[in-house]
Amino acid sequence: MKKIYLLGILATIMLAGCSSAKPAESTSASADASAVESKADKTTTAASENKTTFTVGFDQDFPPMGFVGDDGEFTGFDLELAAEAAKRMGKEIKYQPISWDAKDMELTSGNVDCIWNGFSIQGREDKYTWSKPYMKNDQVFVVKSDSSIESIEDLAGKTVEVQTDSSAEAALKENTELANTFDKLQTVADYNTGFMDLEMGGVDAIAMDSVVANYQITKRGGNGFTVLDTPLSSEEYGIGFKLGNETLRNEVQKALEDMKADGTMKAISEKWFGKDVTTLE
């Protein structure tokens, strides 16, 4: 009996020893996994910091800020600024056209480094890491010149169109008192289509950025369309980076300030608008 008892004790001790060894192995494996993950994170961060390209997300149907030119190449005021900034940062510029309502996904996924395309800061202050504002803009209503609409009040009972997820749409969602007077508020993918809808009589007015409205009207001969005197809202344009990406923001900001100081920003503005419309301080 004593022999059996002693064997039982020895077996228990051996089992205890085996079971205690397993957590030690698990702990060691976890530590190794953590080390691998940490190394991977550092590698990813280093790769991000050493990027040789600067990818700008933009709406390719948003002239004169960014669009497809007559030669089939991407062009525009903002895209020229971005190209000059990339040059000064020692990076290769890459233009990435995006669907405007997918801009957050494009930025979060890393498909683009920033949104630079007549991008309004107001109402989005906490969603992105922003550059300093470099241009002022109004949201306005555009109507056909031969229509009976002469003021915002005349939009009552009319059909108004706005680009999806635009600043004008956001402004009208806030100004429900005005929006509720419309017969219909509908969205469109881009303002080129919006102007065609207005021209053909499919809508009575478009709510949009004044800088884009004036360009579109000039492009169409300067006649046939009128911008109502009272703006819907006022705002400022900035460059939007992924929230927390202050390193790239600071690098781009320095390039902009250098462009402002040596007159390059003014020259690009005069090329597109006939005068210096930039407001960077």
Tab-separated table of N, CA and C in Angstrom, residues 61-201:
chain	number	residue	atom	x	y	z
A	61	ASP	N	-13.962	66.102	-61.550
A	61	ASP	CA	-14.994	66.918	-62.198
A	61	ASP	C	-15.257	68.184	-61.394
A	62	PHE	N	-14.184	68.810	-60.898
A	62	PHE	CA	-14.335	69.980	-60.046
A	62	PHE	C	-13.440	71.123	-60.537
A	63	PRO	N	-13.650	71.566	-61.784
A	63	PRO	CA	-12.849	72.682	-62.297
A	63	PRO	C	-13.229	73.984	-61.593
A	64	PRO	N	-12.280	74.894	-61.387
A	64	PRO	CA	-10.892	74.854	-61.880
A	64	PRO	C	-9.907	74.274	-60.858
A	65	MET	N	-10.400	73.649	-59.802
A	65	MET	CA	-9.507	73.166	-58.757
A	65	MET	C	-8.788	71.878	-59.167
A	66	GLY	N	-9.522	70.955	-59.784
A	66	GLY	CA	-8.942	69.713	-60.269
A	66	GLY	C	-9.881	69.081	-61.274
A	67	PHE	N	-9.380	68.748	-62.465
A	67	PHE	CA	-10.260	68.194	-63.498
A	67	PHE	C	-9.415	67.630	-64.637
A	68	VAL	N	-10.084	67.060	-65.622
A	68	VAL	CA	-9.414	66.537	-66.808
A	68	VAL	C	-9.419	67.627	-67.875
A	69	GLY	N	-8.225	68.030	-68.314
A	69	GLY	CA	-8.114	69.079	-69.315
A	69	GLY	C	-8.461	68.599	-70.710
A	70	ASP	N	-8.465	69.521	-71.655
A	70	ASP	CA	-8.796	69.178	-73.041
A	70	ASP	C	-7.803	68.187	-73.641
A	71	ASP	N	-6.592	68.147	-73.085
A	71	ASP	CA	-5.577	67.221	-73.594
A	71	ASP	C	-5.653	65.853	-72.915
A	72	GLY	N	-6.674	65.674	-72.040
A	72	GLY	CA	-6.847	64.397	-71.360
A	72	GLY	C	-6.016	64.238	-70.106
A	73	GLU	N	-5.237	65.278	-69.759
A	73	GLU	CA	-4.387	65.218	-68.571
A	73	GLU	C	-5.074	65.908	-67.397
A	74	PHE	N	-4.733	65.467	-66.182
A	74	PHE	CA	-5.268	66.120	-64.990
A	74	PHE	C	-4.624	67.493	-64.831
A	75	THR	N	-5.437	68.465	-64.473
A	75	THR	CA	-4.943	69.825	-64.315
A	75	THR	C	-5.824	70.561	-63.318
A	76	GLY	N	-5.482	71.820	-63.031
A	76	GLY	CA	-6.286	72.617	-62.121
A	76	GLY	C	-5.430	73.404	-61.146
A	77	PHE	N	-6.037	74.387	-60.538
A	77	PHE	CA	-5.333	75.258	-59.592
A	77	PHE	C	-4.754	74.468	-58.424
A	78	ASP	N	-5.584	73.674	-57.758
A	78	ASP	CA	-5.107	72.906	-56.614
A	78	ASP	C	-4.058	71.878	-57.021
A	79	LEU	N	-4.241	71.260	-58.169
A	79	LEU	CA	-3.287	70.244	-58.611
A	79	LEU	C	-1.929	70.854	-58.946
A	80	GLU	N	-1.922	72.083	-59.451
A	80	GLU	CA	-0.645	72.751	-59.698
A	80	GLU	C	0.043	73.101	-58.384
A	81	LEU	N	-0.733	73.557	-57.414
A	81	LEU	CA	-0.154	73.826	-56.093
A	81	LEU	C	0.438	72.552	-55.502
A	82	ALA	N	-0.307	71.446	-55.629
A	82	ALA	CA	0.140	70.172	-55.067
A	82	ALA	C	1.417	69.688	-55.748
A	83	ALA	N	1.496	69.847	-57.065
A	83	ALA	CA	2.687	69.417	-57.803
A	83	ALA	C	3.917	70.210	-57.367
A	84	GLU	N	3.728	71.504	-57.168
A	84	GLU	CA	4.841	72.350	-56.724
A	84	GLU	C	5.269	71.985	-55.307
A	85	ALA	N	4.294	71.689	-54.456
A	85	ALA	CA	4.610	71.280	-53.083
A	85	ALA	C	5.385	69.968	-53.088
A	86	ALA	N	4.960	69.019	-53.920
A	86	ALA	CA	5.650	67.728	-54.009
A	86	ALA	C	7.089	67.915	-54.464
A	87	LYS	N	7.278	68.779	-55.439
A	87	LYS	CA	8.619	69.060	-55.953
A	87	LYS	C	9.524	69.583	-54.844
A	88	ARG	N	8.991	70.478	-54.039
A	88	ARG	CA	9.789	71.062	-52.955
A	88	ARG	C	10.046	70.076	-51.825
A	89	MET	N	9.188	69.070	-51.705
A	89	MET	CA	9.396	68.035	-50.690
A	89	MET	C	10.276	66.894	-51.196
A	90	GLY	N	10.658	66.977	-52.470
A	90	GLY	CA	11.486	65.928	-53.051
A	90	GLY	C	10.725	64.651	-53.322
A	91	LYS	N	9.416	64.786	-53.586
A	91	LYS	CA	8.570	63.625	-53.842
A	91	LYS	C	7.961	63.694	-55.235
A	92	GLU	N	7.569	62.551	-55.731
A	92	GLU	CA	6.891	62.483	-57.028
A	92	GLU	C	5.394	62.660	-56.825
A	93	ILE	N	4.790	63.581	-57.559
A	93	ILE	CA	3.358	63.827	-57.425
A	93	ILE	C	2.568	62.711	-58.099
A	94	LYS	N	1.501	62.298	-57.466
A	94	LYS	CA	0.598	61.310	-58.043
A	94	LYS	C	-0.821	61.798	-57.832
A	95	TYR	N	-1.550	61.984	-58.925
A	95	TYR	CA	-2.932	62.427	-58.840
A	95	TYR	C	-3.849	61.207	-58.793
A	96	GLN	N	-4.714	61.166	-57.782
A	96	GLN	CA	-5.631	60.034	-57.639
A	96	GLN	C	-7.078	60.515	-57.649
A	97	PRO	N	-7.762	60.413	-58.798
A	97	PRO	CA	-9.179	60.813	-58.817
A	97	PRO	C	-9.994	59.870	-57.940
A	98	ILE	N	-10.940	60.441	-57.199
A	98	ILE	CA	-11.759	59.660	-56.272
A	98	ILE	C	-13.226	60.063	-56.407
A	99	SER	N	-14.078	59.175	-55.938
A	99	SER	CA	-15.488	59.529	-55.792
A	99	SER	C	-15.592	60.377	-54.530
A	100	TRP	N	-16.216	61.535	-54.629
A	100	TRP	CA	-16.189	62.481	-53.517
A	100	TRP	C	-16.825	61.912	-52.248
A	101	ASP	N	-17.857	61.102	-52.394
A	101	ASP	CA	-18.498	60.555	-51.204
A	101	ASP	C	-17.713	59.376	-50.614
A	102	ALA	N	-16.586	59.007	-51.249
A	102	ALA	CA	-15.736	57.929	-50.723
A	102	ALA	C	-14.396	58.471	-50.224
A	103	LYS	N	-14.292	59.792	-50.088
A	103	LYS	CA	-13.010	60.402	-49.736
A	103	LYS	C	-12.475	59.953	-48.378
A	104	ASP	N	-13.353	59.744	-47.401
A	104	ASP	CA	-12.893	59.311	-46.077
A	104	ASP	C	-12.270	57.922	-46.141
A	105	MET	N	-12.886	57.031	-46.876
A	105	MET	CA	-12.359	55.677	-47.033
A	105	MET	C	-11.013	55.698	-47.756
A	106	GLU	N	-10.903	56.528	-48.783
A	106	GLU	CA	-9.655	56.631	-49.536
A	106	GLU	C	-8.515	57.115	-48.644
A	107	LEU	N	-8.816	58.052	-47.776
A	107	LEU	CA	-7.806	58.622	-46.887
A	107	LEU	C	-7.453	57.656	-45.764
A	108	THR	N	-8.456	57.059	-45.160
A	108	THR	CA	-8.228	56.128	-44.051
A	108	THR	C	-7.456	54.898	-44.499
A	109	SER	N	-7.732	54.413	-45.700
A	109	SER	CA	-7.072	53.208	-46.206
A	109	SER	C	-5.634	53.469	-46.638
A	110	GLY	N	-5.266	54.747	-46.776
A	110	GLY	CA	-3.923	55.072	-47.231
A	110	GLY	C	-3.793	55.108	-48.741
A	111	ASN	N	-4.905	55.012	-49.443
A	111	ASN	CA	-4.867	55.085	-50.899
A	111	ASN	C	-4.447	56.466	-51.378
A	112	VAL	N	-4.752	57.494	-50.572
A	112	VAL	CA	-4.290	58.857	-50.858
A	112	VAL	C	-3.651	59.430	-49.599
A	113	ASP	N	-2.757	60.398	-49.795
A	113	ASP	CA	-2.079	61.028	-48.657
A	113	ASP	C	-2.853	62.220	-48.123
A	114	CYS	N	-3.672	62.821	-48.964
A	114	CYS	CA	-4.450	63.985	-48.543
A	114	CYS	C	-5.590	64.204	-49.524
A	115	ILE	N	-6.529	65.058	-49.116
A	115	ILE	CA	-7.589	65.525	-50.010
A	115	ILE	C	-7.278	66.992	-50.302
A	116	TRP	N	-7.022	67.285	-51.568
A	116	TRP	CA	-6.626	68.656	-51.944
A	116	TRP	C	-7.426	69.016	-53.189
A	117	ASN	N	-8.590	69.640	-52.979
A	117	ASN	CA	-9.482	69.832	-54.121
A	117	ASN	C	-10.646	70.739	-53.759
A	118	GLY	N	-10.351	72.010	-53.447
A	118	GLY	CA	-11.428	72.894	-53.014
A	118	GLY	C	-12.136	72.297	-51.815
A	119	PHE	N	-11.364	71.872	-50.819
A	119	PHE	CA	-11.883	71.122	-49.680
A	119	PHE	C	-12.195	72.091	-48.527
A	120	SER	N	-13.470	72.233	-48.214
A	120	SER	CA	-13.903	73.200	-47.200
A	120	SER	C	-13.643	72.685	-45.788
A	121	ILE	N	-13.051	73.534	-44.973
A	121	ILE	CA	-12.729	73.170	-43.591
A	121	ILE	C	-13.977	73.181	-42.708
A	122	GLN	N	-14.818	74.188	-42.900
A	122	GLN	CA	-15.976	74.390	-42.035
A	122	GLN	C	-16.882	73.156	-42.002
A	123	GLY	N	-17.214	72.741	-40.768
A	123	GLY	CA	-18.065	71.586	-40.568
A	123	GLY	C	-17.305	70.279	-40.544
A	124	ARG	N	-15.999	70.358	-40.863
A	124	ARG	CA	-15.168	69.141	-40.877
A	124	ARG	C	-13.933	69.305	-39.982
A	125	GLU	N	-13.942	70.297	-39.133
A	125	GLU	CA	-12.742	70.656	-38.367
A	125	GLU	C	-12.130	69.482	-37.607
A	126	ASP	N	-12.962	68.632	-37.031
A	126	ASP	CA	-12.470	67.555	-36.169
A	126	ASP	C	-12.308	66.218	-36.882
A	127	LYS	N	-12.586	66.171	-38.186
A	127	LYS	CA	-12.518	64.902	-38.907
A	127	LYS	C	-11.174	64.662	-39.588
A	128	TYR	N	-10.401	65.748	-39.761
A	128	TYR	CA	-9.132	65.646	-40.468
A	128	TYR	C	-8.074	66.483	-39.749
A	129	THR	N	-6.812	66.224	-40.071
A	129	THR	CA	-5.731	67.121	-39.674
A	129	THR	C	-5.548	68.093	-40.836
A	130	TRP	N	-5.724	69.386	-40.561
A	130	TRP	CA	-5.815	70.389	-41.626
A	130	TRP	C	-4.546	71.233	-41.776
A	131	SER	N	-4.307	71.642	-43.013
A	131	SER	CA	-3.343	72.708	-43.261
A	131	SER	C	-3.990	74.017	-42.843
A	132	LYS	N	-3.239	75.098	-42.879
A	132	LYS	CA	-3.836	76.414	-42.688
A	132	LYS	C	-4.690	76.721	-43.922
A	133	PRO	N	-5.777	77.458	-43.757
A	133	PRO	CA	-6.595	77.806	-44.933
A	133	PRO	C	-5.805	78.648	-45.918
A	134	TYR	N	-6.019	78.405	-47.203
A	134	TYR	CA	-5.263	79.140	-48.221
A	134	TYR	C	-6.164	79.895	-49.197
A	135	MET	N	-7.487	79.768	-49.022
A	135	MET	CA	-8.400	80.417	-49.962
A	135	MET	C	-9.787	80.522	-49.351
A	136	LYS	N	-10.482	81.618	-49.641
A	136	LYS	CA	-11.856	81.796	-49.166
A	136	LYS	C	-12.831	81.440	-50.286
A	137	ASN	N	-14.029	81.047	-49.872
A	137	ASN	CA	-15.034	80.620	-50.853
A	137	ASN	C	-16.424	80.793	-50.259
A	138	ASP	N	-17.403	81.000	-51.121
A	138	ASP	CA	-18.812	81.048	-50.713
A	138	ASP	C	-19.561	79.904	-51.367
A	139	GLN	N	-20.608	79.427	-50.699
A	139	GLN	CA	-21.570	78.531	-51.327
A	139	GLN	C	-22.688	79.405	-51.870
A	140	VAL	N	-23.006	79.253	-53.153
A	140	VAL	CA	-23.961	80.144	-53.807
A	140	VAL	C	-24.991	79.332	-54.597
A	141	PHE	N	-26.008	80.037	-55.062
A	141	PHE	CA	-27.019	79.426	-55.943
A	141	PHE	C	-26.836	79.960	-57.364
A	142	VAL	N	-26.857	79.052	-58.330
A	142	VAL	CA	-26.760	79.423	-59.745
A	142	VAL	C	-28.089	79.090	-60.414
A	143	VAL	N	-28.601	80.046	-61.190
A	143	VAL	CA	-29.866	79.848	-61.912
A	143	VAL	C	-29.672	80.280	-63.360
A	144	LYS	N	-30.612	79.927	-64.207
A	144	LYS	CA	-30.563	80.405	-65.589
A	144	LYS	C	-30.938	81.882	-65.611
A	145	SER	N	-30.266	82.639	-66.451
A	145	SER	CA	-30.474	84.088	-66.485
A	145	SER	C	-31.889	84.472	-66.911
A	146	ASP	N	-32.518	83.630	-67.697
A	146	ASP	CA	-33.859	83.974	-68.176
A	146	ASP	C	-34.961	83.425	-67.263
A	147	SER	N	-34.575	82.904	-66.081
A	147	SER	CA	-35.595	82.402	-65.153
A	147	SER	C	-36.164	83.554	-64.341
A	148	SER	N	-37.221	83.277	-63.619
A	148	SER	CA	-37.859	84.307	-62.783
A	148	SER	C	-37.226	84.373	-61.391
A	149	ILE	N	-36.191	83.588	-61.167
A	149	ILE	CA	-35.553	83.531	-59.844
A	149	ILE	C	-34.506	84.634	-59.733
A	150	GLU	N	-34.743	85.572	-58.826
A	150	GLU	CA	-33.817	86.689	-58.635
A	150	GLU	C	-33.242	86.742	-57.227
A	151	SER	N	-33.788	85.940	-56.318
A	151	SER	CA	-33.309	85.937	-54.939
A	151	SER	C	-33.504	84.550	-54.329
A	152	ILE	N	-32.944	84.349	-53.157
A	152	ILE	CA	-33.097	83.068	-52.462
A	152	ILE	C	-34.571	82.780	-52.174
A	153	GLU	N	-35.328	83.835	-51.873
A	153	GLU	CA	-36.750	83.660	-51.575
A	153	GLU	C	-37.515	83.082	-52.772
A	154	ASP	N	-37.043	83.389	-53.967
A	154	ASP	CA	-37.707	82.901	-55.181
A	154	ASP	C	-37.485	81.405	-55.425
A	155	LEU	N	-36.633	80.782	-54.613
A	155	LEU	CA	-36.386	79.343	-54.753
A	155	LEU	C	-37.504	78.505	-54.140
A	156	ALA	N	-38.416	79.144	-53.449
A	156	ALA	CA	-39.546	78.428	-52.839
A	156	ALA	C	-40.341	77.698	-53.923
A	157	GLY	N	-40.567	76.408	-53.680
A	157	GLY	CA	-41.329	75.597	-54.629
A	157	GLY	C	-40.522	75.136	-55.831
A	158	LYS	N	-39.203	75.375	-55.818
A	158	LYS	CA	-38.354	75.011	-56.957
A	158	LYS	C	-37.543	73.747	-56.661
A	159	THR	N	-36.954	73.189	-57.721
A	159	THR	CA	-36.076	72.024	-57.577
A	159	THR	C	-34.627	72.496	-57.567
A	160	VAL	N	-33.927	72.179	-56.497
A	160	VAL	CA	-32.533	72.599	-56.320
A	160	VAL	C	-31.639	71.360	-56.311
A	161	GLU	N	-30.509	71.465	-56.979
A	161	GLU	CA	-29.580	70.331	-57.074
A	161	GLU	C	-28.260	70.683	-56.387
A	162	VAL	N	-27.619	69.662	-55.810
A	162	VAL	CA	-26.374	69.861	-55.086
A	162	VAL	C	-25.528	68.595	-55.208
A	163	GLN	N	-24.202	68.747	-55.168
A	163	GLN	CA	-23.333	67.568	-55.262
A	163	GLN	C	-23.400	66.752	-53.976
A	164	THR	N	-23.383	65.443	-54.122
A	164	THR	CA	-23.428	64.540	-52.973
A	164	THR	C	-22.242	64.774	-52.046
A	165	ASP	N	-22.529	64.895	-50.754
A	165	ASP	CA	-21.518	65.053	-49.703
A	165	ASP	C	-20.681	66.315	-49.867
A	166	SER	N	-21.249	67.332	-50.458
A	166	SER	CA	-20.537	68.600	-50.648
A	166	SER	C	-20.818	69.551	-49.499
A	167	SER	N	-20.072	70.644	-49.459
A	167	SER	CA	-20.293	71.666	-48.435
A	167	SER	C	-21.649	72.329	-48.603
A	168	ALA	N	-22.087	72.470	-49.860
A	168	ALA	CA	-23.406	73.065	-50.106
A	168	ALA	C	-24.501	72.172	-49.550
A	169	GLU	N	-24.362	70.866	-49.729
A	169	GLU	CA	-25.354	69.945	-49.181
A	169	GLU	C	-25.373	70.036	-47.654
A	170	ALA	N	-24.179	70.097	-47.045
A	170	ALA	CA	-24.098	70.201	-45.587
A	170	ALA	C	-24.738	71.496	-45.096
A	171	ALA	N	-24.504	72.591	-45.834
A	171	ALA	CA	-25.070	73.885	-45.444
A	171	ALA	C	-26.599	73.860	-45.517
A	172	LEU	N	-27.138	73.189	-46.521
A	172	LEU	CA	-28.596	73.119	-46.655
A	172	LEU	C	-29.216	72.179	-45.628
A	173	LYS	N	-28.461	71.174	-45.193
A	173	LYS	CA	-28.960	70.296	-44.136
A	173	LYS	C	-29.052	71.051	-42.813
A	174	GLU	N	-28.144	72.020	-42.644
A	174	GLU	CA	-28.192	72.851	-41.437
A	174	GLU	C	-29.277	73.923	-41.553
A	175	ASN	N	-29.431	74.484	-42.734
A	175	ASN	CA	-30.416	75.548	-42.952
A	175	ASN	C	-31.739	74.927	-43.423
A	176	THR	N	-32.355	74.195	-42.532
A	176	THR	CA	-33.597	73.498	-42.887
A	176	THR	C	-34.738	74.477	-43.187
A	177	GLU	N	-34.674	75.640	-42.573
A	177	GLU	CA	-35.725	76.639	-42.829
A	177	GLU	C	-35.769	77.005	-44.309
A	178	LEU	N	-34.600	77.148	-44.915
A	178	LEU	CA	-34.536	77.455	-46.339
A	178	LEU	C	-34.831	76.212	-47.179
A	179	ALA	N	-34.163	75.117	-46.852
A	179	ALA	CA	-34.313	73.888	-47.644
A	179	ALA	C	-35.758	73.398	-47.687
A	180	ASN	N	-36.490	73.606	-46.618
A	180	ASN	CA	-37.885	73.147	-46.556
A	180	ASN	C	-38.810	73.946	-47.464
A	181	THR	N	-38.315	75.087	-47.962
A	181	THR	CA	-39.151	75.869	-48.886
A	181	THR	C	-39.062	75.320	-50.310
A	182	PHE	N	-38.018	74.509	-50.585
A	182	PHE	CA	-37.871	73.948	-51.930
A	182	PHE	C	-38.942	72.893	-52.173
A	183	ASP	N	-39.299	72.744	-53.420
A	183	ASP	CA	-40.175	71.618	-53.775
A	183	ASP	C	-39.381	70.319	-53.678
A	184	LYS	N	-38.094	70.399	-54.082
A	184	LYS	CA	-37.253	69.195	-54.061
A	184	LYS	C	-35.782	69.593	-53.973
A	185	LEU	N	-35.042	68.871	-53.125
A	185	LEU	CA	-33.598	69.024	-53.054
A	185	LEU	C	-32.992	67.683	-53.456
A	186	GLN	N	-32.276	67.669	-54.568
A	186	GLN	CA	-31.722	66.406	-55.063
A	186	GLN	C	-30.212	66.503	-55.231
A	187	THR	N	-29.556	65.355	-55.253
A	187	THR	CA	-28.100	65.320	-55.359
A	187	THR	C	-27.669	64.858	-56.747
A	188	VAL	N	-26.425	65.212	-57.072
A	188	VAL	CA	-25.831	64.841	-58.348
A	188	VAL	C	-24.375	64.474	-58.072
A	189	ALA	N	-23.800	63.636	-58.922
A	189	ALA	CA	-22.436	63.156	-58.682
A	189	ALA	C	-21.390	64.247	-58.856
A	190	ASP	N	-21.594	65.152	-59.814
A	190	ASP	CA	-20.610	66.212	-60.060
A	190	ASP	C	-21.322	67.425	-60.657
A	191	TYR	N	-20.619	68.571	-60.623
A	191	TYR	CA	-21.259	69.810	-61.048
A	191	TYR	C	-21.275	69.998	-62.556
A	192	ASN	N	-20.459	69.277	-63.293
A	192	ASN	CA	-20.594	69.304	-64.753
A	192	ASN	C	-21.969	68.786	-65.147
A	193	THR	N	-22.361	67.687	-64.509
A	193	THR	CA	-23.688	67.126	-64.751
A	193	THR	C	-24.762	68.084	-64.249
A	194	GLY	N	-24.492	68.719	-63.104
A	194	GLY	CA	-25.436	69.671	-62.545
A	194	GLY	C	-25.734	70.814	-63.503
A	195	PHE	N	-24.705	71.341	-64.148
A	195	PHE	CA	-24.910	72.441	-65.102
A	195	PHE	C	-25.692	71.975	-66.323
A	196	MET	N	-25.452	70.761	-66.741
A	196	MET	CA	-26.232	70.233	-67.870
A	196	MET	C	-27.699	70.087	-67.483
A	197	ASP	N	-27.949	69.633	-66.240
A	197	ASP	CA	-29.330	69.520	-65.763
A	197	ASP	C	-30.007	70.887	-65.731
A	198	LEU	N	-29.267	71.895	-65.279
A	198	LEU	CA	-29.811	73.249	-65.207
A	198	LEU	C	-30.067	73.797	-66.610
A	199	GLU	N	-29.136	73.568	-67.499
A	199	GLU	CA	-29.257	74.070	-68.871
A	199	GLU	C	-30.461	73.472	-69.594
A	200	MET	N	-30.726	72.190	-69.322
A	200	MET	CA	-31.841	71.507	-69.995
A	200	MET	C	-33.169	71.706	-69.273
A	201	GLY	N	-33.158	72.395	-68.127
A	201	GLY	CA	-34.392	72.656	-67.417
A	201	GLY	C	-34.815	71.553	-66.470
